[in-house]
PDB file of C-alpha atoms in Angstrom:
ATOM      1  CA  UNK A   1       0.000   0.000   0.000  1.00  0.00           C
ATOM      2  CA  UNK A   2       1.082   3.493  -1.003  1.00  0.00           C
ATOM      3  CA  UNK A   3       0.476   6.264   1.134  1.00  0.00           C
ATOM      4  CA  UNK A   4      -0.493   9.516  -0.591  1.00  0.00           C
ATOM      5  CA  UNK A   5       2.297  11.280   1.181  1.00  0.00           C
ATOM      6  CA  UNK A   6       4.894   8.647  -0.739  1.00  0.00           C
ATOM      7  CA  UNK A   7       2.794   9.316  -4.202  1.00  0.00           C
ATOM      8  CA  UNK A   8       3.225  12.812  -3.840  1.00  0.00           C
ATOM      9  CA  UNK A   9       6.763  13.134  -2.545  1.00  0.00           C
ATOM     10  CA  UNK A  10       7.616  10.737  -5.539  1.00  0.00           C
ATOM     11  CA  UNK A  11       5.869  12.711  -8.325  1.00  0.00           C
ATOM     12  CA  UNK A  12       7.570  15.429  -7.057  1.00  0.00           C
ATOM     13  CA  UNK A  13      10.669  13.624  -7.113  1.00  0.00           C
ATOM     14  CA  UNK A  14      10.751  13.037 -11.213  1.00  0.00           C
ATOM     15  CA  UNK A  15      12.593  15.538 -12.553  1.00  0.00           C
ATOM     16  CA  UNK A  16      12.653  13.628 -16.190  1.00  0.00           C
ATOM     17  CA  UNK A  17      11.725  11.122 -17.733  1.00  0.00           C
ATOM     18  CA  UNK A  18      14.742   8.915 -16.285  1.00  0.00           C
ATOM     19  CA  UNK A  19      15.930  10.693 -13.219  1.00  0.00           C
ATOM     20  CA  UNK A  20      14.506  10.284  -9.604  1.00  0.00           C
ATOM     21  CA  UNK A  21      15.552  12.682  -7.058  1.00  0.00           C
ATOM     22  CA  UNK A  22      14.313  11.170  -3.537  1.00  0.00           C
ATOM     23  CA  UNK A  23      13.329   7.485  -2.238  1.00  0.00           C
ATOM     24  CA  UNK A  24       9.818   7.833  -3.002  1.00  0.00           C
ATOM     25  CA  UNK A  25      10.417   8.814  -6.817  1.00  0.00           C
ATOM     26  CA  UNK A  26      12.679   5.585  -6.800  1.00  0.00           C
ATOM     27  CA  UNK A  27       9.989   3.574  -5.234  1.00  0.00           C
ATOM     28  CA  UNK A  28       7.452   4.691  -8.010  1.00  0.00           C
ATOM     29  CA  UNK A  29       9.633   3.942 -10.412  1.00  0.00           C
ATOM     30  CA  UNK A  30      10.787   0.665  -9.672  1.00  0.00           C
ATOM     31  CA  UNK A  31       7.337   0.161  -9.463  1.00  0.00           C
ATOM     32  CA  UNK A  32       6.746   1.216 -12.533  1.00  0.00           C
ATOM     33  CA  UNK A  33       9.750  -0.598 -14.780  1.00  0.00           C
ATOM     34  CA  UNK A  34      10.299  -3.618 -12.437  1.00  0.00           C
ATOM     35  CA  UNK A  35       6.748  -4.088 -10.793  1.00  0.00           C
ATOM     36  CA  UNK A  36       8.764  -5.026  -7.323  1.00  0.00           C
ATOM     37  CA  UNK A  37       5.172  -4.980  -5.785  1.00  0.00           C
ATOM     38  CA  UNK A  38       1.691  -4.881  -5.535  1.00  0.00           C
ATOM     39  CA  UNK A  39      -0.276  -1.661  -5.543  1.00  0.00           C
ATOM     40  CA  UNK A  40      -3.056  -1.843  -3.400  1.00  0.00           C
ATOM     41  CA  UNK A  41      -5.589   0.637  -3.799  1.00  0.00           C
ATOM     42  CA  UNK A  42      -9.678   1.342  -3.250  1.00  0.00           C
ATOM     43  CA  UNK A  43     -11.526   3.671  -5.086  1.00  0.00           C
ATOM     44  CA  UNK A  44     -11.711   6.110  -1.751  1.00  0.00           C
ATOM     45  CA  UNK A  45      -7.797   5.491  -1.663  1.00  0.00           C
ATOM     46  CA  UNK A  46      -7.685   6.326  -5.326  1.00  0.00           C
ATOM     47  CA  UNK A  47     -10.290   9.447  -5.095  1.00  0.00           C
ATOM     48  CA  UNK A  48      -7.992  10.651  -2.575  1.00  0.00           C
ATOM     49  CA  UNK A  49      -4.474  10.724  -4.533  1.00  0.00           C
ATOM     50  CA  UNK A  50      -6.852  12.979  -7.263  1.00  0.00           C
ATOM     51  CA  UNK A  51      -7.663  14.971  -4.613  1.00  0.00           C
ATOM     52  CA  UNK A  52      -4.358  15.517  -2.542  1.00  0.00           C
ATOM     53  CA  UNK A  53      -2.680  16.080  -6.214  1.00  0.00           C
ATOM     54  CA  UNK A  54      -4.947  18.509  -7.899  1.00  0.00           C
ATOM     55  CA  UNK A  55      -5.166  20.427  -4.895  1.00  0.00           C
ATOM     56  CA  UNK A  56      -1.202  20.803  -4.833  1.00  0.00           C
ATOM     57  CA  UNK A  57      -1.216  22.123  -8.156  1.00  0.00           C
ATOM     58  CA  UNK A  58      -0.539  19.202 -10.390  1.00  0.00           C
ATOM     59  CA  UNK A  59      -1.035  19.698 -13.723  1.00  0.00           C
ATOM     60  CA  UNK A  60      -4.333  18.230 -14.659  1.00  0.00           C
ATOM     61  CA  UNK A  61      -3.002  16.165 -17.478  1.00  0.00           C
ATOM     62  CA  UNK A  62      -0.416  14.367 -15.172  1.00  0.00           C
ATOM     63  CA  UNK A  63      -2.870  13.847 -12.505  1.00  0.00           C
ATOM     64  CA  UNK A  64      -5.380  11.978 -15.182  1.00  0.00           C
ATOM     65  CA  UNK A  65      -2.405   9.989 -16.497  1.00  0.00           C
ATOM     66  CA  UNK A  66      -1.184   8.942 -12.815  1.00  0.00           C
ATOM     67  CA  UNK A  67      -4.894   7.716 -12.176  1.00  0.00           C
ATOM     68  CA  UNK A  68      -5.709   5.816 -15.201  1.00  0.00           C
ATOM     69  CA  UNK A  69      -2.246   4.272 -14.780  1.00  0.00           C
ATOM     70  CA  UNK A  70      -3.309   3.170 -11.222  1.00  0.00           C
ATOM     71  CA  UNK A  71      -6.307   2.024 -12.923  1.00  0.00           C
ATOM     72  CA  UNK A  72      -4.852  -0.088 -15.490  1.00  0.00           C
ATOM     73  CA  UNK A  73      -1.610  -1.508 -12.852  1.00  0.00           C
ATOM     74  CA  UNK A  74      -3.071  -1.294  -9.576  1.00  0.00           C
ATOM     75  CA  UNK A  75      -4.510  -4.114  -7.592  1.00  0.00           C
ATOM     76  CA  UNK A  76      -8.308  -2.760  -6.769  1.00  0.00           C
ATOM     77  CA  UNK A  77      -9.192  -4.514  -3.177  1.00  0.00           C
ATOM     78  CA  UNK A  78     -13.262  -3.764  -2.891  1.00  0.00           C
ATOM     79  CA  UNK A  79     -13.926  -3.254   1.089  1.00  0.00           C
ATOM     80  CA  UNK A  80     -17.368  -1.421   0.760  1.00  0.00           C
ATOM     81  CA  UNK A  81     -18.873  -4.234   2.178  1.00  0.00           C
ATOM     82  CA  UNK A  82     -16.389  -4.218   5.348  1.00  0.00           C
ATOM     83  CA  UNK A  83     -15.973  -0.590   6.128  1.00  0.00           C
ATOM     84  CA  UNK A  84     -17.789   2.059   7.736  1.00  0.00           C
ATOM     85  CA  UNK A  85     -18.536   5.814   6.148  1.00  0.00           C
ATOM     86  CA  UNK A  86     -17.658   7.301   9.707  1.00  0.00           C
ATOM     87  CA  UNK A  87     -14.248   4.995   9.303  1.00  0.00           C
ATOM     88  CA  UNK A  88     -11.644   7.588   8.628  1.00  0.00           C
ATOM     89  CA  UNK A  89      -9.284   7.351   5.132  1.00  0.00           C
ATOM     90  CA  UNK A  90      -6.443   5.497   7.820  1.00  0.00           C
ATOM     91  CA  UNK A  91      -9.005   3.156   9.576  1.00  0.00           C
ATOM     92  CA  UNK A  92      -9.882   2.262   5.827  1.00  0.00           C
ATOM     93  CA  UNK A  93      -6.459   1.576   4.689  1.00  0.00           C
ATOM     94  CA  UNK A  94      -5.485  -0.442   7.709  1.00  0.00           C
ATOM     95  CA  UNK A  95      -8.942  -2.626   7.226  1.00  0.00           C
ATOM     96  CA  UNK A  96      -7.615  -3.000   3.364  1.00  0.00           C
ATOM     97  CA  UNK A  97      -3.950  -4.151   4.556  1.00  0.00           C
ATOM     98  CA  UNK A  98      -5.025  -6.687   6.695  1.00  0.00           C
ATOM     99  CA  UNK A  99      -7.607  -7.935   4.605  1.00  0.00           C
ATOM    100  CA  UNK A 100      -4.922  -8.807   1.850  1.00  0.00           C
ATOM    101  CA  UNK A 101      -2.114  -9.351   4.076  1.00  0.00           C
ATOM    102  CA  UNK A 102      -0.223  -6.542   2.648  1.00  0.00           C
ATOM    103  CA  UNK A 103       3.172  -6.865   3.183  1.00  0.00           C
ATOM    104  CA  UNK A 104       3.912  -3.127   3.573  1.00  0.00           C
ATOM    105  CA  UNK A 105       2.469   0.361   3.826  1.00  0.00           C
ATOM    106  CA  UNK A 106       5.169   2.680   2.586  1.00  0.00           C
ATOM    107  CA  UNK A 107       4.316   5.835   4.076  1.00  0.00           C
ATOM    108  CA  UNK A 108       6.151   9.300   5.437  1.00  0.00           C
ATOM    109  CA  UNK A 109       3.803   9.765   8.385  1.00  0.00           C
ATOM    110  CA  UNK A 110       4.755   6.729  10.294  1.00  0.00           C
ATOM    111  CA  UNK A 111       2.616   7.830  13.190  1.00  0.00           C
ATOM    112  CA  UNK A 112      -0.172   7.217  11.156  1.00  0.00           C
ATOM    113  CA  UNK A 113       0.699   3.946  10.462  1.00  0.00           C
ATOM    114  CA  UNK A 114       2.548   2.684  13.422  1.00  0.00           C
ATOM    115  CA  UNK A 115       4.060  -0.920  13.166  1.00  0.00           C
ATOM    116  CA  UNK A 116       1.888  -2.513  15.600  1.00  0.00           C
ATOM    117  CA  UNK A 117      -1.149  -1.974  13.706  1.00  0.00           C
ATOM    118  CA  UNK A 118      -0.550  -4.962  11.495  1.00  0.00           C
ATOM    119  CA  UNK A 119       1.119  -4.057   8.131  1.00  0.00           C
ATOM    120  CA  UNK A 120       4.540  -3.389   7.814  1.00  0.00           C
ATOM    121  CA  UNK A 121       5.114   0.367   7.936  1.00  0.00           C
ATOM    122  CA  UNK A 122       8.008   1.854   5.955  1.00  0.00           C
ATOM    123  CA  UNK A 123       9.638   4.960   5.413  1.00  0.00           C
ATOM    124  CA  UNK A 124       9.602   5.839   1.800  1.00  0.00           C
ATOM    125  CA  UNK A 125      11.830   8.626   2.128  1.00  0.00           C
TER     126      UNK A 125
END
């Protein structure tokens, strides 16, 4: 699982088409050329990287493209039938982890997503 605060630090991280300038851009794009894991998203977790990046000024065009890739690549895990509108976006995420094992939430608000909460929680840099 890929926290928005990891999707955003790595999209600002590209700097061209081949080089990465922090961890997160590295993650992204290892993800993208190698496939080293499993994207896990929901459509709440998805409607929320649209969000996060259009408010921060993404260019529209970018932000589509990053979305319909996540469309095409992602892993879509449906919960609706597990979680809770009052649940907030973390409570949702954790109940998505643990529901397909996830091996890892790479995140850069690891207070958020302390290890003991059942995924792995990593520092994406």
């Amino acid at each position: 699982m890929i926290d928005t605060s990891v999707l955003v630090a790595g999209v600002a991280g590209f700097k061209s088409l081949r080089a990465v300038e922090n961890p997160s851009a590295s993650l992204l794009r290892d993800w993208l050329e190698d496939g080293t894991f499993t994207w896990l998203v929901t459509e709440d977790i998805v409607s929320e990287y649209r969000g996060v990046l259009t408010r921060l000024g993404v260019r529209r065009n970018l932000v589509g493209e990053i979305i319909n890739l996540l469309r095409e690549e992602a892993e879509f895990v449906d919960v609706r039938g597990e979680s809770d509108v009052s649940q907030s976006q973390r409570q949702r995420i954790l109940r998505m982890c643990r529901a397909r094992r996830a091996a890892f939430i790479a995140t850069l608000n690891r207070k958020d997503f302390p290890k003991r909460v059942g995924c792995q929680s990593d520092l994406a840099g």
